[in-house]
Amino acid sequence: MTRIAYGKLMRFLTARLSPGGELGLHLTAGVIMLVVAVAAFGEIADAVGEGDDIARYDEQVSQWFYAHAFEPLTTIMFGITHLHGIPAMSVLSALLGLWFWRRHAPYWLLATAICVPGGMLLNVLLKHVYQRARPAFDEPFVTLATYSFPSGHTAAATLFYGLLASYVVTTSASWRVRAAAVAGAAAMVALVALSRVYLGAHFVSDVLAAMAESLAWLTVCITSVSTLRRRRAARQEQ
């Protein structure tokens, strides 16, 4: 490698790893996250489509939860799942957008406007692509006519809480607050996913695929909006 080529490579790497750069560390991290999330979704989707061992495990886990369901846990799980349906998540997303607007955070308002609605449209599209049937039971807790893969409730929770955690991580200077936001978001997503599997609305692979799908879309939204903000800021400084 010539000295000129080495210099160009180092300048490229420095720019890609610059925390404040227009196309810096945020874009590099976003691309890595996107690749990992898409790869994870692809692996799960391939396993489900090919009927690998994951399908057998899915059925075993679903039957186990159905056989061990009890009150008041069932009522609690119904409450969690109802709070993360389309009506409730639409209201929560609107309130979050209103909060960003009142805090004069236009880029986060834009992220909210495209993240949850766009992610849910993607989820519906994927459901019709894979057309997986829901778990079947003699006396099901829920009866749904829509497709199972990937989980819509889990996708909505991942998008909403992921967006909220992203805001805290990028605006808070405290590592404890950042860690608490990420842990809280992960816990809420896991709780919603558990409620869907517990109630027999989804297989485990459905909720895992929804997490991967939503993380990919969330990454696209956050990275795109962040790049737009940095680009406009750079132009204003010129």
CSV table of C-alpha atoms in Angstrom, one decimal, residues 134-135 148 196-197 199-207:
chain,number,residue,atom,x,y,z
A,134,ARG,CA,-51.2,-18.7,14.5
A,135,PRO,CA,-50.7,-21.3,17.2
A,148,SER,CA,-48.6,-14.7,13.0
A,196,ARG,CA,-48.1,-12.7,23.3
A,197,VAL,CA,-46.5,-16.1,23.7
A,199,LEU,CA,-51.7,-16.0,25.5
A,200,GLY,CA,-51.0,-18.2,22.5
A,201,ALA,CA,-51.2,-15.4,20.0
A,202,HIS,CA,-47.6,-16.0,18.7
A,203,PHE,CA,-44.8,-18.5,18.6
A,204,VAL,CA,-41.4,-17.5,20.2
A,205,SER,CA,-39.9,-17.1,16.7
A,206,ASP,CA,-42.6,-14.6,15.8
A,207,VAL,CA,-41.6,-12.3,18.7
